[in-house]
Coordinates of C-alpha atoms (C1' of nucleotides) in Angstrom, one line a residue:
Chain I
X1182 CA 85.8 82.3 78.7
X1183 CA 83.7 85.4 79.1
X1184 CA 85.6 88.8 78.8
X1185 CA 87.5 90.2 81.8
X1186 CA 85.8 93.2 83.5
X1187 CA 87.3 95.1 86.3
X1188 CA 86.4 98.2 88.1
X1189 CA 87.8 101.0 90.2
X1190 CA 85.2 102.1 92.9
X1191 CA 86.5 105.0 95.1
X1192 CA 84.5 106.6 97.6
X1193 CA 84.5 110.3 96.9
X1194 CA 85.4 111.5 100.4
X1195 CA 88.7 113.0 99.6
X1196 CA 91.3 113.1 96.7
X1197 CA 92.5 110.3 94.5
X1198 CA 95.6 109.1 96.4
X1199 CA 98.5 107.1 95.3
X1200 CA 97.2 103.9 97.0
X1201 CA 93.8 104.2 95.0
X1202 CA 95.8 105.2 91.9
X1203 CA 97.8 102.1 92.0
X1204 CA 94.5 100.0 92.6
X1205 CA 93.0 101.7 89.7
X1206 CA 96.2 101.1 87.6
X1207 CA 96.2 97.4 88.3
X1208 CA 92.6 97.1 87.6
X1209 CA 93.0 99.0 84.4
X1210 CA 96.1 96.9 83.2
X1211 CA 94.1 93.5 84.0
X1212 CA 91.4 94.6 81.9
X1213 CA 93.4 96.0 78.9
X1214 CA 95.6 92.7 79.0
X1215 CA 92.7 90.7 78.3
X1216 CA 90.9 93.1 76.1
X1217 CA 88.2 93.4 78.6
X1218 CA 86.3 96.5 80.1
X1219 CA 87.4 98.7 82.9
X1220 CA 84.6 100.3 84.8
X1221 CA 84.6 103.3 87.0
X1222 CA 82.1 103.6 89.8
X1223 CA 81.7 106.2 92.5
X1224 CA 80.7 104.7 95.9
X1225 CA 78.9 107.7 97.3
X1226 CA 76.4 105.9 99.6
X1227 CA 77.8 107.8 102.4
X1228 CA 75.9 111.0 101.9
X1229 CA 77.5 112.7 104.8
X1230 CA 81.0 112.6 103.7
X1231 CA 80.9 112.5 99.9
X1232 CA 81.4 115.7 98.1
X1233 CA 81.2 116.8 94.4
X1234 CA 84.6 118.4 94.6
X1235 CA 86.0 114.9 95.6
X1236 CA 84.2 113.3 92.6
X1237 CA 85.7 115.8 90.3
X1238 CA 89.3 115.4 91.9
X1239 CA 89.1 111.7 91.4
X1240 CA 88.0 112.2 87.8
X1241 CA 90.6 114.7 87.1
X1242 CA 93.3 112.5 88.6
X1243 CA 92.3 109.5 86.5
X1244 CA 92.2 111.7 83.4
X1245 CA 95.7 113.0 84.2
X1246 CA 97.0 109.5 84.6
X1247 CA 95.4 108.5 81.5
X1248 CA 93.5 105.7 83.0
X1249 CA 90.5 105.8 80.8
X1250 CA 87.3 103.8 81.7
X1251 CA 85.0 102.1 79.2
X1252 CA 81.9 102.3 81.2
X1253 CA 80.7 104.9 83.9
X1254 CA 81.2 106.6 85.9
X1255 CA 78.3 105.2 87.8
X1256 CA 77.1 106.6 91.1
X1257 CA 75.7 104.3 93.7
X1258 CA 73.4 107.2 94.9
X1259 CA 71.6 106.8 91.6
X1260 CA 71.1 103.1 92.0
X1261 CA 69.2 103.2 95.4
X1262 CA 66.0 101.8 93.9
X1263 CA 68.0 98.7 92.5
X1264 CA 69.5 98.1 96.0
X1265 CA 66.1 98.5 97.7
X1266 CA 64.6 96.0 95.3
X1267 CA 67.4 93.4 96.0
X1268 CA 67.1 94.0 99.7
X1269 CA 63.4 93.3 99.6
X1270 CA 64.0 90.2 97.5
X1271 CA 66.3 88.9 100.3
X1272 CA 63.8 89.8 102.8
X1273 CA 61.0 88.0 100.9
X1274 CA 63.3 84.9 100.3
X1275 CA 64.0 84.8 104.2
X1276 CA 67.6 85.5 103.5
X1277 CA 67.4 88.9 105.4
X1278 CA 65.3 90.2 108.2
X1279 CA 64.3 93.5 110.1
X1280 CA 66.3 94.3 113.1
X1281 CA 64.9 96.7 115.6
X1282 CA 67.7 96.8 118.0
X1283 CA 68.5 100.5 118.6
X1284 CA 72.0 102.2 118.1
X1285 CA 72.2 102.4 121.9
X1286 CA 71.4 98.9 122.6
X1287 CA 73.9 97.9 120.0
X1288 CA 76.5 100.0 121.6
X1289 CA 75.8 98.6 125.1
X1290 CA 76.1 95.1 123.8
X1291 CA 79.4 95.7 122.0
X1292 CA 80.8 97.6 125.1
X1293 CA 79.9 94.5 127.2
X1294 CA 81.5 92.0 124.6
X1295 CA 84.7 94.0 124.6
X1296 CA 84.7 94.1 128.4
X1297 CA 84.7 90.4 128.3
X1298 CA 87.5 90.1 125.8
X1299 CA 85.1 89.0 123.0
X1300 CA 85.0 90.2 119.4
X1301 CA 82.2 92.8 119.3
X1302 CA 79.2 91.7 116.9
X1303 CA 75.6 91.6 116.6
X1304 CA 74.0 88.7 118.4
X1305 CA 71.3 87.8 116.0
X1306 CA 68.5 88.8 118.4
X1307 CA 65.9 89.5 115.7
X1308 CA 67.1 86.7 113.3
X1309 CA 64.3 84.4 114.0
X1310 CA 62.2 86.4 116.5
X1311 CA 58.7 87.0 115.9
X1312 CA 57.8 89.3 118.9
X1313 CA 56.0 92.6 118.4
X1314 CA 58.6 95.3 117.3
X1315 CA 59.2 98.1 119.8
X1316 CA 57.5 101.3 119.0
X1317 CA 59.4 104.2 117.7
X1318 CA 62.2 102.4 116.3
X1319 CA 62.8 102.3 112.4
X1320 CA 64.3 98.8 111.7
X1321 CA 67.4 98.0 109.6
X1322 CA 67.6 95.0 107.3
X1323 CA 70.2 92.5 108.2
X1324 CA 71.7 89.7 106.2
X1325 CA 71.3 86.1 107.4
X1326 CA 74.8 85.2 107.4
X1327 CA 75.4 81.2 107.5
X1328 CA 76.0 80.1 111.1
X1329 CA 78.4 77.4 110.2
X1330 CA 81.0 76.3 107.8
X1331 CA 83.9 78.1 106.2
X1332 CA 84.1 80.6 103.5
X1333 CA 87.3 80.2 101.4
X1334 CA 88.5 83.0 99.4
X1335 CA 90.8 81.9 96.7
X1336 CA 92.6 85.2 96.4
X1337 CA 94.9 85.9 93.4
X1338 CA 97.5 87.6 95.5
X1339 CA 96.9 86.2 99.0
X1340 CA 96.2 82.6 98.0
X1341 CA 93.7 80.5 99.7
X1342 CA 92.3 82.3 102.9
X1343 CA 89.6 80.5 105.0
X1344 CA 87.2 82.3 107.3
X1345 CA 85.0 80.7 109.7
X1346 CA 81.2 81.7 109.4
X1347 CA 81.0 81.6 113.2
X1348 CA 83.3 84.6 113.3
X1349 CA 81.0 86.7 111.1
X1350 CA 77.7 88.2 112.2
X1351 CA 74.5 89.3 110.5
X1352 CA 75.6 92.6 108.8
X1353 CA 73.3 95.4 108.1
X1354 CA 72.5 95.8 104.4
X1355 CA 69.9 98.5 104.7
X1356 CA 70.1 101.4 107.1
X1357 CA 67.4 102.9 109.0
X1358 CA 67.6 106.0 107.0
X1359 CA 66.6 104.2 103.9
X1360 CA 70.0 103.7 102.3
X1361 CA 72.1 100.7 101.5
X1362 CA 75.4 99.9 103.2
X1363 CA 78.6 99.5 101.5
X1364 CA 79.0 95.7 101.7
X1365 CA 75.6 95.2 100.2
X1366 CA 76.0 98.0 97.5
X1367 CA 79.3 96.6 96.2
X1368 CA 78.0 93.1 95.8
X1369 CA 74.8 94.3 94.0
X1370 CA 76.8 96.5 91.7
X1371 CA 79.7 94.1 91.0
X1372 CA 77.1 91.4 90.3
X1373 CA 74.9 93.7 88.0
X1374 CA 77.9 95.1 86.3
X1375 CA 79.2 91.5 85.6
X1376 CA 82.5 92.3 87.3
X1377 CA 84.8 89.2 86.8
X1378 CA 87.9 90.4 88.8
X1379 CA 87.7 92.6 91.9
X1380 CA 91.0 94.1 92.5
X1381 CA 91.1 96.2 95.7
X1382 CA 93.2 97.1 98.7
X1383 CA 93.9 94.4 101.3
X1384 CA 91.8 96.3 104.0
X1385 CA 88.9 94.6 102.2
X1386 CA 90.1 91.1 102.5
X1387 CA 88.1 90.7 105.9
X1388 CA 85.0 91.9 104.1
X1389 CA 85.4 89.3 101.3
X1390 CA 83.8 86.3 103.1
X1391 CA 80.6 88.5 103.9
X1392 CA 80.3 89.6 100.4
X1393 CA 80.8 86.1 99.2
X1394 CA 77.9 84.8 101.4
X1395 CA 75.8 87.6 99.9
X1396 CA 76.7 86.6 96.2
X1397 CA 75.7 83.2 97.2
X1398 CA 72.3 84.2 98.6
X1399 CA 71.7 86.1 95.4
X1400 CA 72.6 83.2 93.3
X1401 CA 75.1 85.3 91.5
X1402 CA 78.6 84.1 90.3
X1403 CA 81.3 85.0 92.6
X1404 CA 84.2 87.0 91.0
X1405 CA 87.8 86.4 91.3
X1406 CA 89.4 88.6 94.0
X1407 CA 92.8 90.2 94.2
X1408 CA 93.7 92.0 97.5
X1409 CA 96.6 94.4 97.0
X1410 CA 99.0 95.1 99.9
X1411 CA 98.9 98.6 101.0
X1412 CA 101.4 101.6 100.2
X1413 CA 103.1 102.9 103.3
X1414 CA 105.0 106.2 103.9
X1415 CA 108.8 106.2 103.8
X1416 CA 108.8 105.6 107.6
X1417 CA 106.6 102.6 107.4
X1418 CA 103.6 104.4 108.8
X1419 CA 100.4 104.8 107.0
X1420 CA 100.8 107.1 104.1
X1421 CA 99.6 110.7 105.0
X1422 CA 100.1 114.3 104.2
X1423 CA 102.8 114.4 106.5
X1424 CA 104.8 112.4 103.9
X1425 CA 104.3 114.8 101.2
X1426 CA 101.9 114.6 98.5
X1427 CA 99.4 111.8 98.8
X1428 CA 96.9 113.2 96.2
X1429 CA 97.7 112.2 92.8
X1430 CA 97.2 115.8 91.4
X1431 CA 99.7 117.0 94.1
X1432 CA 102.3 115.0 92.1
X1433 CA 101.4 116.9 89.1
X1434 CA 102.1 120.2 90.9
X1435 CA 105.4 118.9 92.2
X1436 CA 106.4 118.3 88.6
X1437 CA 106.0 114.6 88.0
X1438 CA 104.9 113.1 84.7
X1439 CA 102.1 110.6 84.5
X1440 CA 104.4 108.2 82.8
X1441 CA 106.8 108.2 85.8
X1442 CA 104.2 108.0 88.5
X1443 CA 102.4 105.0 86.7
X1444 CA 105.8 103.4 86.1
X1445 CA 106.6 103.9 89.8
X1446 CA 103.4 102.5 90.9
X1447 CA 103.5 99.5 88.8
X1448 CA 106.7 98.4 90.4
X1449 CA 105.3 98.7 93.9
X1450 CA 104.3 95.2 94.7
X1451 CA 104.9 93.8 91.3
X1452 CA 108.0 93.2 89.1
X1453 CA 109.0 91.6 86.0
X1454 CA 112.7 90.3 86.4
X1455 CA 114.9 93.0 86.7
X1456 CA 113.0 95.4 84.4
X1457 CA 112.5 98.9 85.9
X1458 CA 111.2 100.9 83.0
X1459 CA 107.8 100.0 81.6
X1460 CA 105.9 101.8 78.8
X1461 CA 102.2 101.5 79.1
X1462 CA 102.2 99.0 76.3
X1463 CA 104.6 96.8 78.2
X1464 CA 102.7 97.1 81.5
X1465 CA 99.6 96.1 79.6
X1466 CA 101.3 93.1 78.1
X1467 CA 103.2 91.9 81.2
X1468 CA 101.2 92.7 84.2
X1469 CA 99.2 90.0 86.0
X1470 CA 97.5 90.4 89.3
X1471 CA 98.6 86.9 90.1
X1472 CA 102.3 87.9 90.3
X1473 CA 101.6 90.7 92.9
X1474 CA 103.5 90.7 96.2
X1475 CA 102.1 89.9 99.5
X1476 CA 103.7 92.6 101.6
X1477 CA 103.2 96.3 101.9
X1478 CA 105.6 98.6 100.4
X1479 CA 106.9 102.0 101.2
X1480 CA 106.7 104.9 99.0
X1481 CA 110.1 106.3 98.0
X1482 CA 110.1 109.7 96.3
X1483 CA 113.8 109.4 95.4
X1484 CA 113.0 106.6 93.1
X1485 CA 110.1 108.4 91.6
X1486 CA 112.3 111.3 91.0
X1487 CA 114.8 109.2 89.3
X1488 CA 112.2 107.7 87.0
X1489 CA 110.6 111.1 86.3
X1490 CA 114.0 112.3 85.1
X1491 CA 114.4 109.3 82.9
X1492 CA 111.0 110.2 81.2
X1493 CA 112.1 113.8 80.9
X1494 CA 115.2 112.6 79.1
X1495 CA 113.7 110.0 77.0
X1496 CA 110.2 111.2 76.0
X1497 CA 109.8 113.4 73.1
X1498 CA 110.1 117.1 74.2
X1499 CA 107.1 118.1 72.2
X1500 CA 105.1 115.6 74.2
X1501 CA 106.2 117.1 77.5
X1502 CA 106.2 120.7 76.4
X1503 CA 102.4 121.5 77.2
X1504 CA 103.0 120.0 80.8
X1505 CA 106.0 122.4 81.1
X1506 CA 104.0 125.3 79.9
X1507 CA 101.6 124.6 82.6
X1508 CA 104.3 124.6 85.2
X1509 CA 105.8 128.0 83.7
X1510 CA 102.5 129.6 84.0
X1511 CA 102.0 128.3 87.4
X1512 CA 105.0 130.1 88.7
X1513 CA 104.1 133.4 86.9
X1514 CA 106.2 133.0 83.7
X1515 CA 104.5 133.7 80.3
X1516 CA 105.2 130.3 78.4
X1517 CA 105.1 132.3 75.1
X1518 CA 107.3 135.3 75.8
X1519 CA 110.6 133.5 76.6
X1520 CA 112.5 130.5 75.1
X1521 CA 110.4 127.5 73.7
X1522 CA 109.4 124.9 76.1
X1523 CA 111.1 122.3 73.9
X1524 CA 114.3 124.1 74.0
X1525 CA 114.2 124.5 77.8
X1526 CA 113.5 120.8 78.2
X1527 CA 116.5 119.8 76.0
X1528 CA 118.8 122.1 77.9
X1529 CA 117.7 121.5 81.4
X1530 CA 116.3 117.8 81.5
X1531 CA 119.5 116.3 82.5
X1532 CA 119.8 118.6 85.5
X1533 CA 116.4 118.4 87.2
X1534 CA 114.2 115.7 88.3
X1535 CA 110.8 117.4 88.0
X1536 CA 109.2 120.0 85.8
X1537 CA 108.6 122.2 88.8
X1538 CA 112.3 122.3 89.2
X1539 CA 112.9 122.8 85.6
X1540 CA 110.4 125.7 85.4
X1541 CA 112.1 127.4 88.3
X1542 CA 115.6 127.0 86.7
X1543 CA 114.1 128.5 83.5
X1544 CA 113.3 131.6 85.1
X1545 CA 116.6 133.2 84.3
X1546 CA 115.7 133.3 80.6
X1547 CA 112.4 135.0 81.2
X1548 CA 113.1 137.7 83.8
X1549 CA 115.7 140.4 83.3
X1550 CA 118.9 139.7 84.7
X1551 CA 119.2 141.8 87.9
X1552 CA 120.7 139.5 90.4
X1553 CA 124.4 138.4 90.4
X1554 CA 126.0 135.8 92.6
X1555 CA 128.7 137.5 94.5
X1556 CA 131.0 134.6 94.7
X1557 CA 130.5 133.9 90.9
X1558 CA 131.2 137.5 90.1
X1559 CA 134.4 137.7 92.3
X1560 CA 135.7 134.4 90.7
X1561 CA 134.9 134.8 87.1
X1562 CA 134.2 138.6 86.3
X1563 CA 137.8 139.6 86.6
X1564 CA 140.1 141.7 84.6
X1565 CA 141.1 138.6 82.9
X1566 CA 137.6 137.9 81.6
X1567 CA 137.7 141.0 79.5
X1568 CA 139.3 139.6 76.4
X1569 CA 137.3 136.3 76.3
X1570 CA 134.0 138.1 76.9
X1571 CA 134.7 140.5 74.1
X1572 CA 135.7 137.8 71.9
X1573 CA 132.6 136.1 72.7
X1574 CA 130.5 139.0 72.1
X1575 CA 132.0 139.6 68.6
X1576 CA 131.6 135.9 67.7
X1577 CA 128.0 135.7 68.9
X1578 CA 127.2 139.1 67.2
X1579 CA 128.3 137.4 64.0
X1580 CA 126.1 134.4 64.2
X1581 CA 123.4 134.8 61.4
X1582 CA 121.1 131.8 62.2
X1583 CA 120.7 131.7 65.9
X1584 CA 120.7 128.1 67.1
X1585 CA 122.4 126.1 70.0
X1586 CA 124.7 124.6 67.4
X1587 CA 125.7 127.9 65.9
X1588 CA 126.5 129.3 69.3
X1589 CA 128.7 126.2 70.1
X1590 CA 130.6 126.6 66.8
X1591 CA 131.0 130.5 67.3
X1592 CA 132.2 130.0 71.0
X1593 CA 134.6 127.2 70.2
X1594 CA 136.2 129.3 67.3
X1595 CA 136.5 132.2 69.6
X1596 CA 138.4 130.2 72.3
X1597 CA 140.5 128.5 69.7
X1598 CA 141.7 131.8 68.2
X1599 CA 142.4 133.1 71.6
X1600 CA 144.5 130.0 72.3
X1601 CA 142.3 129.4 75.3
X1602 CA 140.5 126.4 76.7
X1603 CA 136.7 126.7 76.4
X1604 CA 136.5 126.9 80.1
X1605 CA 138.1 130.4 80.2
X1606 CA 135.5 131.6 77.8
X1607 CA 132.5 129.6 79.1
X1608 CA 132.8 130.5 82.9
X1609 CA 132.7 134.3 82.6
X1610 CA 130.1 134.1 79.8
X1611 CA 128.0 131.8 82.1
X1612 CA 128.2 134.3 84.9
X1613 CA 127.3 137.2 82.4
X1614 CA 124.2 135.3 81.1
X1615 CA 123.0 133.8 84.2
X1616 CA 124.6 135.7 87.1
X1617 CA 125.6 132.4 88.4
X1618 CA 128.3 129.7 87.9
X1619 CA 125.8 126.8 87.4
X1620 CA 123.8 126.4 84.2
X1621 CA 123.4 124.1 81.3
X1622 CA 126.0 123.7 78.8
X1623 CA 127.3 127.1 77.7
X1624 CA 126.0 126.8 74.1
X1625 CA 122.5 126.1 75.4
X1626 CA 122.7 128.8 78.1
X1627 CA 123.5 131.5 75.5
X1628 CA 121.1 130.2 73.0
X1629 CA 118.2 130.3 75.3
X1630 CA 118.9 133.9 76.1
X1631 CA 118.4 134.7 72.5
X1632 CA 121.0 136.7 70.5
X1633 CA 119.9 140.2 71.4
X1634 CA 119.5 139.4 75.1
X1635 CA 122.8 137.6 75.3
X1636 CA 124.8 140.4 73.7
X1637 CA 123.1 142.7 76.1
X1638 CA 123.9 140.7 79.2
X1639 CA 127.6 140.4 77.9
X1640 CA 127.7 144.2 77.7
X1641 CA 126.4 144.3 81.3
X1642 CA 129.0 142.0 82.4
X1643 CA 131.8 143.8 80.7
X1644 CA 130.7 147.0 82.4
X1645 CA 131.0 145.2 85.8
X1646 CA 134.6 144.2 85.2
X1647 CA 137.4 145.9 87.3
X1648 CA 139.6 148.3 85.2
Chain A
rG1402 C1' 90.8 91.1 123.0
rC1403 C1' 89.2 88.2 118.6
rU1404 C1' 89.8 86.8 113.2
rC1405 C1' 92.7 87.5 108.8
rC1406 C1' 97.3 89.1 106.5
rC1407 C1' 102.8 90.2 106.2
rU1408 C1' 108.4 89.7 107.1
rU1409 C1' 115.5 89.2 101.4
rC1410 C1' 120.5 95.1 101.4
rG1411 C1' 118.2 101.9 104.2
rU1412 C1' 114.1 101.5 100.0
rC1413 C1' 111.7 98.8 95.6
rU1414 C1' 112.6 94.0 94.5
rA1415 C1' 114.6 88.8 91.7
rG1416 C1' 114.9 84.1 93.9
rC1417 C1' 110.5 79.4 93.5
rG1418 C1' 115.9 73.0 97.8
rG1419 C1' 122.3 73.3 95.9
rU1420 C1' 123.3 80.9 93.5
rC1421 C1' 130.0 84.4 95.0
rA1422 C1' 121.8 85.5 97.3
rG1423 C1' 121.0 89.1 91.3
rG1424 C1' 119.1 94.0 89.6
rA1425 C1' 117.4 99.1 90.6
rC1426 C1' 116.9 103.8 93.7
rG1427 C1' 119.9 106.1 97.2
rU1428 C1' 125.0 106.3 99.4
rG1429 C1' 130.8 106.4 98.8
rG1430 C1' 135.1 106.1 95.1
rC1431 C1' 137.1 106.6 90.2
rC1432 C1' 136.8 108.2 85.0
rC1433 C1' 134.7 111.8 81.6
rU1434 C1' 134.2 117.2 81.6
rC1435 C1' 133.0 124.6 80.1
rU1436 C1' 129.9 124.7 85.7
rC1437 C1' 126.1 121.6 87.4
rA1438 C1' 124.3 117.4 85.8
rA1439 C1' 124.0 113.2 82.8
rG1440 C1' 126.9 109.0 81.4
rG1441 C1' 130.5 104.8 82.3
rC1442 C1' 133.1 101.7 85.9
rU1443 C1' 133.4 100.4 90.9
rA1444 C1' 132.5 99.7 96.4
rA1445 C1' 129.7 99.0 100.9
rA1446 C1' 124.9 97.0 102.0
rA1447 C1' 120.0 91.8 103.1
rC1448 C1' 117.7 86.3 103.8
rA1449 C1' 113.8 88.8 111.7
rC1450 C1' 114.5 84.7 115.3
rG1451 C1' 114.0 79.4 117.0
rA1452 C1' 112.9 74.6 115.9
rG1453 C1' 111.5 70.7 112.4
rU1454 C1' 111.6 68.1 107.2
rU1455 C1' 115.9 67.0 104.1
rC1456 C1' 122.3 64.9 102.3
rG1457 C1' 121.2 70.1 101.9
rA1458 C1' 117.3 75.4 103.6
rU1459 C1' 116.5 82.2 101.7
rU1460 C1' 113.2 78.7 99.5
rC1461 C1' 108.8 73.7 102.7
rU1462 C1' 106.2 73.1 107.9
rC1463 C1' 105.4 74.8 112.9
rG1464 C1' 106.3 78.2 116.6
rU1465 C1' 108.2 83.3 118.6
rA1466 C1' 108.9 88.1 117.9
rG1467 C1' 107.8 92.5 115.2
rG1468 C1' 104.5 95.0 111.9
rG1469 C1' 99.6 95.6 109.5
rA1470 C1' 94.2 95.2 108.5
rG1471 C1' 89.3 94.0 110.1
rC1472 C1' 85.7 93.5 114.0
rG1473 C1' 80.4 100.6 112.3
rC1474 C1' 73.1 102.1 110.6
rC1475 C1' 82.3 104.3 107.2
rA1476 C1' 83.8 102.9 102.7

RNA sequence: GCUCCCUUCGUCUAGCGGUCAGGACGUGGCCCUCUCAAGGCUAAAACACGAGUUCGAUUCUCGUAGGGAGCGCCA
């Protein structure tokens, strides 16, 4: 069997959204699983709506996710000569024809058809007509779709879907502005690039019979198709900005890890028994387009958040640290002036779901402590806190090699010698260090402050105590 | 309107004629505990509806209802 070749072919009219990302992921996995190639192609034939910024956004999104392509990116705008050549071959072979019907005429015809409850479509007026073309109209080129018979799509996810050629019309393959249309461009590209598996959103299922007819006219082998169900918003409506981030890079800004987003996406419409957690290696080994579900699924941020925390907790801190620094810098903290990103990760990863939250919670160890929570102070910075705080100060001042473990030992010893539970020492100390009642375990909370700053904050707290 | 597609807990899903309909997220409870979490245990929670096939349907067939997509000189 020839090698598997898949492609991801977004049109650069916006950002890389989660639906596109999943399509890309599935295509990527299918190629990797078979040791084949994954190709990136930018479908920018719509010169009106395509932008360079969108191209860059898609490239950046793919790079962030780590979905590396083996070939490309190819740009359709750079292949116009090829499309033109193929269109003219079709013309010469009598498999396509010029159509001089104006846009206005077309529109009037469609309006009339709709008024009569019919499916709006081209009536084939110029298909076999030999009359003199009207002056002042630049013709388009239409494909001669077969008039009769069925087209059967053997879809890898949908199964066997049959279309009646009588339902199809002669689609335009070449515009009057001298550019190719989508349905024509994809076929030429997929054929030229020897794509074996077309994996795309199911909004393309209805285009498939037309495309198959073009393959046939071209004498090219027809690839296998897999049409993926779409991803909806939490409310079941089409995913939009209203639902939060739709742009993949927006998830980065919200503090998600690529591993989490990828893992979440792979489980949308696909599963492997009861398994929820998949490494990239496992996805590649286990994924198959043949096992994809038929129905649309909703995007559930809560589950994504759970997965993200899972990866925060299990991935090597050193691996995540660079991404955390990116977030720290993003909220105005200098990643190199405060605690190490790795230490912050260890102390906070069980308490947050995203790196954005983590960075925000890390703020207390970067900025000077000026804000104290009133309730926390009232409850814990009482006269009774004097002795424990002083003991903590003494114990911490005596630590020679500053580490979370050393802090832990020092504090426990101090509490024990006072005959107090650790809570009696930890809570006042927690308020002293953070100004609040909530923080990571007391040893990490103190450790992250650094020895000098910790002692300084205890002194400040001691000064606030009632006499 | 026409064509095509879809339908299991709130959500993601397992199931492939006989199951107490399983797991996960979320939610409630309990345990653990220096706060908050994390973790462990536990509870509630689903086969859209109606026929048919069958000894037996969540599972197969057909309808109904409800959702979605397409019908562009957009992709």
